[in-house]
Amino acid sequence: ILKTLNSWFWWENIWMPINCTWADFVDRDGLVFPKPHQLYATIPYAFVLLIIRFSSERYVAIPLAKALGIKNVRRVKPQPNPVLESYFRECSKHPSQSEIQGLAKKCNCTVRLVEKWFRRRRNLEIPTVLRKFQEAFWRFSFYLTSSILGFIFLYDKPWFYDIWQTWVGYPFQTLLPSQYWYYMMEIGFYWSLLFTLGIDNRRKADFMAHVVHHLAAIGLMSGSWCGNYVRLGTLVIFVHDTADFWLEAAKMFNYAHWEKTCNTLFIIFSIAFFITRIILFPFWILRATVYLPTYYSTTPVIAYFLFNGLLLTLQGLHLYWGYLIFKILKRFIFLK
């Protein structure tokens, strides 16, 4: 069954234009092509990034937070109580008064002590400001580094200025070393974000949107790697990362209560977000993936529909996040 599924998955008609086979993607005559098995390396790269993350959070983010006036608040842990812990995990984190009275009788203690235990236990679930700052610092560092490297890798490439160049010579476009490391770094980063979902600050408003975004990003980058849509892929990565480090910087100064700096950075982020995600992505990137391929092939492959489906999913998330950003800006402008 696995062998059959594998042969279906790598069927040439899914990935590449008509009359092309996987044998055509063997390195030759100075041409180097992306290999699907190279994606396995993104998992160890993700763990390398996690090591860099935890080191930078401890040795850079914490001293920086202290310099900005953020204190490490140590919360008091409640006394170990298996009955209350079980009720907290399995039933309710906010028991009613009658439930508290029942638990007090069961534990042979006062109602006040049970209320105090639940209050302290709930506080442990809330990440401290320092923890939020550390997470924002890591994302800021990565997105800023990725944006700078992306610009260095792309500024002298013709497809950075002329989107038609992404399809010239396709599918026999050679893989550049800069494209390899750009992809490995980015896919490894999103794997690392999935690995730490359980310990990162859980966002109530858009937690599932982040999960969908990370999975769609990994699927898109991995699929574009296999189909040698690397030129377009690097543009998608660059467009996405250039706005994000402004948001993380705004969060950092928000946690430090630098209100004016935070507001300025958030306005810059909002402008960058709407330019890159609401204008450039649909009218530049999606135009190149949906419309331009019809000039090079009259019979789109299955991957054409798969990739554009994922890209449209990302655009749906952009519109959702754009709506949230607009609401914040509306409150900021009209409610001060």
PDB file of C-alpha atoms in Angstrom, residues 25-272:
ATOM      1  CA  PHE A  25      16.041  16.593 -12.901  1.00  0.00           C
ATOM      2  CA  VAL A  26      19.401  14.846 -12.581  1.00  0.00           C
ATOM      3  CA  ASP A  27      22.246  17.358 -12.138  1.00  0.00           C
ATOM      4  CA  ARG A  28      24.064  17.885 -15.451  1.00  0.00           C
ATOM      5  CA  ASP A  29      25.928  20.463 -17.514  1.00  0.00           C
ATOM      6  CA  GLY A  30      26.325  22.795 -14.553  1.00  0.00           C
ATOM      7  CA  LEU A  31      22.597  22.664 -13.722  1.00  0.00           C
ATOM      8  CA  VAL A  32      21.725  21.763 -10.132  1.00  0.00           C
ATOM      9  CA  PHE A  33      18.141  20.853  -9.245  1.00  0.00           C
ATOM     10  CA  PRO A  34      16.384  20.640  -5.851  1.00  0.00           C
ATOM     11  CA  LYS A  35      16.002  17.068  -4.552  1.00  0.00           C
ATOM     12  CA  PRO A  36      12.972  16.032  -2.443  1.00  0.00           C
ATOM     13  CA  HIS A  37      15.187  14.027  -0.043  1.00  0.00           C
ATOM     14  CA  GLN A  38      17.011  17.256   0.894  1.00  0.00           C
ATOM     15  CA  LEU A  39      13.887  18.308   2.818  1.00  0.00           C
ATOM     16  CA  TYR A  40      14.702  15.727   5.506  1.00  0.00           C
ATOM     17  CA  ALA A  41      17.502  18.074   6.572  1.00  0.00           C
ATOM     18  CA  THR A  42      14.945  20.688   7.679  1.00  0.00           C
ATOM     19  CA  ILE A  43      14.146  18.636  10.809  1.00  0.00           C
ATOM     20  CA  PRO A  44      17.702  18.724  12.258  1.00  0.00           C
ATOM     21  CA  TYR A  45      17.934  22.368  11.126  1.00  0.00           C
ATOM     22  CA  ALA A  46      14.784  23.022  13.187  1.00  0.00           C
ATOM     23  CA  PHE A  47      16.493  21.630  16.304  1.00  0.00           C
ATOM     24  CA  VAL A  48      19.575  23.759  15.592  1.00  0.00           C
ATOM     25  CA  LEU A  49      17.294  26.797  15.453  1.00  0.00           C
ATOM     26  CA  LEU A  50      15.702  25.739  18.750  1.00  0.00           C
ATOM     27  CA  ILE A  51      19.144  25.622  20.370  1.00  0.00           C
ATOM     28  CA  ILE A  52      19.895  29.097  18.979  1.00  0.00           C
ATOM     29  CA  ARG A  53      16.492  30.282  20.169  1.00  0.00           C
ATOM     30  CA  PHE A  54      16.790  29.100  23.776  1.00  0.00           C
ATOM     31  CA  SER A  55      20.369  30.401  23.995  1.00  0.00           C
ATOM     32  CA  SER A  56      19.455  33.834  22.627  1.00  0.00           C
ATOM     33  CA  GLU A  57      16.375  34.060  24.846  1.00  0.00           C
ATOM     34  CA  ARG A  58      18.471  33.319  27.927  1.00  0.00           C
ATOM     35  CA  TYR A  59      21.666  35.240  27.220  1.00  0.00           C
ATOM     36  CA  VAL A  60      20.380  38.138  25.083  1.00  0.00           C
ATOM     37  CA  ALA A  61      16.631  38.605  25.586  1.00  0.00           C
ATOM     38  CA  ILE A  62      16.662  38.476  29.400  1.00  0.00           C
ATOM     39  CA  PRO A  63      19.437  41.106  29.832  1.00  0.00           C
ATOM     40  CA  LEU A  64      17.743  43.273  27.190  1.00  0.00           C
ATOM     41  CA  ALA A  65      14.410  42.963  29.006  1.00  0.00           C
ATOM     42  CA  LYS A  66      16.032  44.020  32.283  1.00  0.00           C
ATOM     43  CA  ALA A  67      17.622  47.004  30.540  1.00  0.00           C
ATOM     44  CA  LEU A  68      14.160  48.015  29.284  1.00  0.00           C
ATOM     45  CA  GLY A  69      12.724  47.749  32.806  1.00  0.00           C
ATOM     46  CA  ILE A  70      10.885  44.422  32.498  1.00  0.00           C
ATOM     47  CA  LYS A  71      11.031  42.464  35.747  1.00  0.00           C
ATOM     48  CA  ASN A  72      10.899  38.711  36.127  1.00  0.00           C
ATOM     49  CA  VAL A  73       7.787  38.193  38.259  1.00  0.00           C
ATOM     50  CA  ARG A  74       7.932  34.897  40.133  1.00  0.00           C
ATOM     51  CA  ARG A  75       4.488  33.479  40.722  1.00  0.00           C
ATOM     52  CA  VAL A  76       3.721  31.518  43.873  1.00  0.00           C
ATOM     53  CA  LYS A  77       2.944  27.865  43.151  1.00  0.00           C
ATOM     54  CA  PRO A  78      -0.065  26.366  44.956  1.00  0.00           C
ATOM     55  CA  GLN A  79       0.442  23.518  47.390  1.00  0.00           C
ATOM     56  CA  PRO A  80       0.392  20.095  45.656  1.00  0.00           C
ATOM     57  CA  ASN A  81      -3.138  18.710  45.816  1.00  0.00           C
ATOM     58  CA  PRO A  82      -4.030  15.752  43.529  1.00  0.00           C
ATOM     59  CA  VAL A  83      -7.803  16.240  43.946  1.00  0.00           C
ATOM     60  CA  LEU A  84      -7.819  19.928  43.025  1.00  0.00           C
ATOM     61  CA  GLU A  85      -5.242  19.384  40.263  1.00  0.00           C
ATOM     62  CA  SER A  86      -7.385  16.666  38.705  1.00  0.00           C
ATOM     63  CA  TYR A  87     -10.488  18.874  38.889  1.00  0.00           C
ATOM     64  CA  PHE A  88      -8.566  21.812  37.404  1.00  0.00           C
ATOM     65  CA  ARG A  89      -7.338  19.778  34.414  1.00  0.00           C
ATOM     66  CA  GLU A  90     -10.410  17.665  33.697  1.00  0.00           C
ATOM     67  CA  CYS A  91     -13.425  19.694  34.851  1.00  0.00           C
ATOM     68  CA  SER A  92     -13.057  23.445  35.225  1.00  0.00           C
ATOM     69  CA  LYS A  93     -10.463  26.113  35.873  1.00  0.00           C
ATOM     70  CA  HIS A  94     -13.196  28.411  37.218  1.00  0.00           C
ATOM     71  CA  PRO A  95     -15.382  26.307  39.536  1.00  0.00           C
ATOM     72  CA  SER A  96     -18.651  27.751  40.843  1.00  0.00           C
ATOM     73  CA  GLN A  97     -19.174  28.527  44.516  1.00  0.00           C
ATOM     74  CA  SER A  98     -21.095  25.302  45.127  1.00  0.00           C
ATOM     75  CA  GLU A  99     -18.340  23.294  43.417  1.00  0.00           C
ATOM     76  CA  ILE A 100     -15.707  25.013  45.564  1.00  0.00           C
ATOM     77  CA  GLN A 101     -17.647  24.118  48.704  1.00  0.00           C
ATOM     78  CA  GLY A 102     -17.837  20.484  47.570  1.00  0.00           C
ATOM     79  CA  LEU A 103     -14.102  20.407  46.852  1.00  0.00           C
ATOM     80  CA  ALA A 104     -13.374  21.991  50.253  1.00  0.00           C
ATOM     81  CA  LYS A 105     -15.268  19.166  52.005  1.00  0.00           C
ATOM     82  CA  LYS A 106     -13.542  16.570  49.865  1.00  0.00           C
ATOM     83  CA  CYS A 107     -10.092  17.962  50.679  1.00  0.00           C
ATOM     84  CA  ASN A 108     -10.959  18.707  54.302  1.00  0.00           C
ATOM     85  CA  CYS A 109      -9.960  22.372  54.048  1.00  0.00           C
ATOM     86  CA  THR A 110     -11.627  25.790  54.037  1.00  0.00           C
ATOM     87  CA  VAL A 111     -13.427  27.364  51.066  1.00  0.00           C
ATOM     88  CA  ARG A 112     -10.959  30.272  51.157  1.00  0.00           C
ATOM     89  CA  LEU A 113      -7.990  27.931  50.750  1.00  0.00           C
ATOM     90  CA  VAL A 114      -9.624  26.241  47.728  1.00  0.00           C
ATOM     91  CA  GLU A 115     -10.316  29.625  46.110  1.00  0.00           C
ATOM     92  CA  LYS A 116      -6.733  30.679  46.774  1.00  0.00           C
ATOM     93  CA  TRP A 117      -5.411  27.411  45.278  1.00  0.00           C
ATOM     94  CA  PHE A 118      -7.413  27.844  42.051  1.00  0.00           C
ATOM     95  CA  ARG A 119      -6.363  31.491  41.745  1.00  0.00           C
ATOM     96  CA  ARG A 120      -2.677  30.614  42.051  1.00  0.00           C
ATOM     97  CA  ARG A 121      -3.048  27.643  39.710  1.00  0.00           C
ATOM     98  CA  ARG A 122      -4.708  29.817  37.054  1.00  0.00           C
ATOM     99  CA  ASN A 123      -1.913  32.378  37.360  1.00  0.00           C
ATOM    100  CA  LEU A 124       0.626  29.674  36.523  1.00  0.00           C
ATOM    101  CA  GLU A 125      -1.119  29.189  33.165  1.00  0.00           C
ATOM    102  CA  ILE A 126      -0.644  32.854  32.232  1.00  0.00           C
ATOM    103  CA  PRO A 127       2.774  33.543  30.671  1.00  0.00           C
ATOM    104  CA  THR A 128       4.782  36.269  32.367  1.00  0.00           C
ATOM    105  CA  VAL A 129       5.637  39.484  30.557  1.00  0.00           C
ATOM    106  CA  LEU A 130       9.275  38.381  30.467  1.00  0.00           C
ATOM    107  CA  ARG A 131       8.296  35.104  28.779  1.00  0.00           C
ATOM    108  CA  LYS A 132       6.265  37.010  26.176  1.00  0.00           C
ATOM    109  CA  PHE A 133       9.202  39.346  25.610  1.00  0.00           C
ATOM    110  CA  GLN A 134      11.587  36.419  25.069  1.00  0.00           C
ATOM    111  CA  GLU A 135       9.287  34.872  22.462  1.00  0.00           C
ATOM    112  CA  ALA A 136       8.816  38.200  20.646  1.00  0.00           C
ATOM    113  CA  PHE A 137      12.585  38.768  20.714  1.00  0.00           C
ATOM    114  CA  TRP A 138      13.265  35.423  19.023  1.00  0.00           C
ATOM    115  CA  ARG A 139      10.693  35.991  16.287  1.00  0.00           C
ATOM    116  CA  PHE A 140      11.973  39.530  15.759  1.00  0.00           C
ATOM    117  CA  SER A 141      15.556  38.269  15.457  1.00  0.00           C
ATOM    118  CA  PHE A 142      14.636  35.566  12.964  1.00  0.00           C
ATOM    119  CA  TYR A 143      12.332  37.664  10.770  1.00  0.00           C
ATOM    120  CA  LEU A 144      14.820  40.545  10.675  1.00  0.00           C
ATOM    121  CA  THR A 145      17.702  38.201   9.781  1.00  0.00           C
ATOM    122  CA  SER A 146      15.575  36.436   7.170  1.00  0.00           C
ATOM    123  CA  SER A 147      14.493  39.749   5.610  1.00  0.00           C
ATOM    124  CA  ILE A 148      18.077  41.038   5.386  1.00  0.00           C
ATOM    125  CA  LEU A 149      19.379  37.766   3.941  1.00  0.00           C
ATOM    126  CA  GLY A 150      16.410  37.559   1.559  1.00  0.00           C
ATOM    127  CA  PHE A 151      17.190  41.013   0.195  1.00  0.00           C
ATOM    128  CA  ILE A 152      20.889  40.122  -0.182  1.00  0.00           C
ATOM    129  CA  PHE A 153      19.962  36.894  -1.994  1.00  0.00           C
ATOM    130  CA  LEU A 154      17.370  38.508  -4.276  1.00  0.00           C
ATOM    131  CA  TYR A 155      18.356  42.100  -5.044  1.00  0.00           C
ATOM    132  CA  ASP A 156      20.553  41.172  -8.037  1.00  0.00           C
ATOM    133  CA  LYS A 157      18.184  38.537  -9.456  1.00  0.00           C
ATOM    134  CA  PRO A 158      16.113  39.532 -12.520  1.00  0.00           C
ATOM    135  CA  TRP A 159      12.935  37.868 -11.158  1.00  0.00           C
ATOM    136  CA  PHE A 160      13.033  40.199  -8.146  1.00  0.00           C
ATOM    137  CA  TYR A 161      12.075  43.055 -10.484  1.00  0.00           C
ATOM    138  CA  ASP A 162      10.427  41.248 -13.403  1.00  0.00           C
ATOM    139  CA  ILE A 163       7.957  38.583 -12.250  1.00  0.00           C
ATOM    140  CA  TRP A 164       7.914  37.034 -15.733  1.00  0.00           C
ATOM    141  CA  GLN A 165      11.477  35.836 -15.127  1.00  0.00           C
ATOM    142  CA  THR A 166      10.212  33.320 -12.553  1.00  0.00           C
ATOM    143  CA  TRP A 167       8.924  31.182 -15.446  1.00  0.00           C
ATOM    144  CA  VAL A 168      11.697  31.710 -18.011  1.00  0.00           C
ATOM    145  CA  GLY A 169      13.430  28.368 -18.572  1.00  0.00           C
ATOM    146  CA  TYR A 170      11.079  26.484 -16.244  1.00  0.00           C
ATOM    147  CA  PRO A 171      11.358  23.676 -15.152  1.00  0.00           C
ATOM    148  CA  PHE A 172      15.098  23.554 -15.952  1.00  0.00           C
ATOM    149  CA  GLN A 173      16.147  26.372 -13.616  1.00  0.00           C
ATOM    150  CA  THR A 174      19.329  25.746 -11.663  1.00  0.00           C
ATOM    151  CA  LEU A 175      19.271  25.829  -7.861  1.00  0.00           C
ATOM    152  CA  LEU A 176      21.524  28.479  -6.318  1.00  0.00           C
ATOM    153  CA  PRO A 177      23.306  27.888  -2.960  1.00  0.00           C
ATOM    154  CA  SER A 178      21.587  30.993  -1.545  1.00  0.00           C
ATOM    155  CA  GLN A 179      18.173  29.553  -2.479  1.00  0.00           C
ATOM    156  CA  TYR A 180      19.048  26.262  -0.780  1.00  0.00           C
ATOM    157  CA  TRP A 181      19.957  27.893   2.543  1.00  0.00           C
ATOM    158  CA  TYR A 182      17.069  30.367   2.354  1.00  0.00           C
ATOM    159  CA  TYR A 183      14.592  27.479   2.016  1.00  0.00           C
ATOM    160  CA  MET A 184      16.237  25.242   4.636  1.00  0.00           C
ATOM    161  CA  MET A 185      16.337  28.078   7.160  1.00  0.00           C
ATOM    162  CA  GLU A 186      12.709  29.072   6.586  1.00  0.00           C
ATOM    163  CA  ILE A 187      11.213  25.554   6.600  1.00  0.00           C
ATOM    164  CA  GLY A 188      13.290  24.666   9.669  1.00  0.00           C
ATOM    165  CA  PHE A 189      11.955  27.769  11.425  1.00  0.00           C
ATOM    166  CA  TYR A 190       8.318  26.827  10.834  1.00  0.00           C
ATOM    167  CA  TRP A 191       9.002  23.258  11.984  1.00  0.00           C
ATOM    168  CA  SER A 192      10.481  24.713  15.181  1.00  0.00           C
ATOM    169  CA  LEU A 193       7.349  26.824  15.711  1.00  0.00           C
ATOM    170  CA  LEU A 194       5.187  23.691  15.427  1.00  0.00           C
ATOM    171  CA  PHE A 195       7.452  21.825  17.872  1.00  0.00           C
ATOM    172  CA  THR A 196       7.047  24.582  20.494  1.00  0.00           C
ATOM    173  CA  LEU A 197       3.290  25.212  20.149  1.00  0.00           C
ATOM    174  CA  GLY A 198       2.746  23.573  23.531  1.00  0.00           C
ATOM    175  CA  ILE A 199       5.140  25.887  25.403  1.00  0.00           C
ATOM    176  CA  ASP A 200       4.747  29.142  23.454  1.00  0.00           C
ATOM    177  CA  ASN A 201       2.316  31.859  24.473  1.00  0.00           C
ATOM    178  CA  ARG A 202      -1.110  30.621  23.350  1.00  0.00           C
ATOM    179  CA  ARG A 203      -3.010  33.302  21.444  1.00  0.00           C
ATOM    180  CA  LYS A 204      -6.734  32.983  22.094  1.00  0.00           C
ATOM    181  CA  ALA A 205      -7.858  35.079  19.107  1.00  0.00           C
ATOM    182  CA  ASP A 206      -5.923  33.376  16.320  1.00  0.00           C
ATOM    183  CA  PHE A 207      -4.266  30.207  17.676  1.00  0.00           C
ATOM    184  CA  MET A 208      -5.823  27.957  15.022  1.00  0.00           C
ATOM    185  CA  ALA A 209      -5.021  30.525  12.334  1.00  0.00           C
ATOM    186  CA  HIS A 210      -1.348  30.273  13.318  1.00  0.00           C
ATOM    187  CA  VAL A 211      -1.443  26.455  13.194  1.00  0.00           C
ATOM    188  CA  VAL A 212      -3.045  26.537   9.724  1.00  0.00           C
ATOM    189  CA  HIS A 213      -0.517  29.164   8.607  1.00  0.00           C
ATOM    190  CA  HIS A 214       2.503  27.117   9.770  1.00  0.00           C
ATOM    191  CA  LEU A 215       1.229  23.919   8.133  1.00  0.00           C
ATOM    192  CA  ALA A 216       0.348  25.730   4.895  1.00  0.00           C
ATOM    193  CA  ALA A 217       3.760  27.426   4.857  1.00  0.00           C
ATOM    194  CA  ILE A 218       5.625  24.126   5.316  1.00  0.00           C
ATOM    195  CA  GLY A 219       3.440  22.418   2.707  1.00  0.00           C
ATOM    196  CA  LEU A 220       3.909  25.246   0.215  1.00  0.00           C
ATOM    197  CA  MET A 221       7.664  25.522   0.614  1.00  0.00           C
ATOM    198  CA  SER A 222       8.181  21.755   0.540  1.00  0.00           C
ATOM    199  CA  GLY A 223       5.959  21.341  -2.519  1.00  0.00           C
ATOM    200  CA  SER A 224       7.543  24.252  -4.370  1.00  0.00           C
ATOM    201  CA  TRP A 225      10.953  22.739  -3.614  1.00  0.00           C
ATOM    202  CA  CYS A 226       9.955  19.392  -5.146  1.00  0.00           C
ATOM    203  CA  GLY A 227       8.434  21.042  -8.233  1.00  0.00           C
ATOM    204  CA  ASN A 228      11.366  23.496  -8.619  1.00  0.00           C
ATOM    205  CA  TYR A 229       9.174  26.557  -8.116  1.00  0.00           C
ATOM    206  CA  VAL A 230      12.063  27.966  -6.082  1.00  0.00           C
ATOM    207  CA  ARG A 231      12.188  31.396  -7.697  1.00  0.00           C
ATOM    208  CA  LEU A 232       8.574  32.072  -6.817  1.00  0.00           C
ATOM    209  CA  GLY A 233       9.040  30.462  -3.412  1.00  0.00           C
ATOM    210  CA  THR A 234      11.828  32.841  -2.410  1.00  0.00           C
ATOM    211  CA  LEU A 235       9.643  35.800  -3.383  1.00  0.00           C
ATOM    212  CA  VAL A 236       6.767  34.462  -1.252  1.00  0.00           C
ATOM    213  CA  ILE A 237       9.114  34.037   1.735  1.00  0.00           C
ATOM    214  CA  PHE A 238      10.545  37.536   1.352  1.00  0.00           C
ATOM    215  CA  VAL A 239       7.125  39.191   1.039  1.00  0.00           C
ATOM    216  CA  HIS A 240       5.938  37.452   4.212  1.00  0.00           C
ATOM    217  CA  ASP A 241       8.939  38.140   6.455  1.00  0.00           C
ATOM    218  CA  THR A 242       9.479  41.827   5.715  1.00  0.00           C
ATOM    219  CA  ALA A 243       6.443  42.960   7.734  1.00  0.00           C
ATOM    220  CA  ASP A 244       6.627  40.531  10.640  1.00  0.00           C
ATOM    221  CA  PHE A 245       9.718  41.856  12.435  1.00  0.00           C
ATOM    222  CA  TRP A 246       8.011  45.261  12.835  1.00  0.00           C
ATOM    223  CA  LEU A 247       5.146  43.578  14.698  1.00  0.00           C
ATOM    224  CA  GLU A 248       7.492  41.659  17.002  1.00  0.00           C
ATOM    225  CA  ALA A 249       9.449  44.855  17.721  1.00  0.00           C
ATOM    226  CA  ALA A 250       6.177  46.612  18.599  1.00  0.00           C
ATOM    227  CA  LYS A 251       5.302  43.767  20.990  1.00  0.00           C
ATOM    228  CA  MET A 252       8.689  44.019  22.711  1.00  0.00           C
ATOM    229  CA  PHE A 253       8.293  47.729  23.394  1.00  0.00           C
ATOM    230  CA  ASN A 254       4.673  47.200  24.408  1.00  0.00           C
ATOM    231  CA  TYR A 255       5.812  44.757  27.117  1.00  0.00           C
ATOM    232  CA  ALA A 256       8.367  47.372  28.236  1.00  0.00           C
ATOM    233  CA  HIS A 257       5.593  50.052  28.359  1.00  0.00           C
ATOM    234  CA  TRP A 258       7.338  52.264  25.801  1.00  0.00           C
ATOM    235  CA  GLU A 259       3.983  53.407  24.503  1.00  0.00           C
ATOM    236  CA  LYS A 260       5.010  55.948  21.856  1.00  0.00           C
ATOM    237  CA  THR A 261       7.676  53.665  20.407  1.00  0.00           C
ATOM    238  CA  CYS A 262       5.224  50.758  20.365  1.00  0.00           C
ATOM    239  CA  ASN A 263       2.554  52.832  18.598  1.00  0.00           C
ATOM    240  CA  THR A 264       5.024  54.076  15.978  1.00  0.00           C
ATOM    241  CA  LEU A 265       6.295  50.554  15.270  1.00  0.00           C
ATOM    242  CA  PHE A 266       2.753  49.191  15.033  1.00  0.00           C
ATOM    243  CA  ILE A 267       1.778  51.852  12.486  1.00  0.00           C
ATOM    244  CA  ILE A 268       4.898  50.988  10.434  1.00  0.00           C
ATOM    245  CA  PHE A 269       3.959  47.304  10.690  1.00  0.00           C
ATOM    246  CA  SER A 270       0.393  48.022   9.576  1.00  0.00           C
ATOM    247  CA  ILE A 271       1.614  49.926   6.516  1.00  0.00           C
ATOM    248  CA  ALA A 272       4.140  47.177   5.674  1.00  0.00           C
TER     249      ALA A 272
END
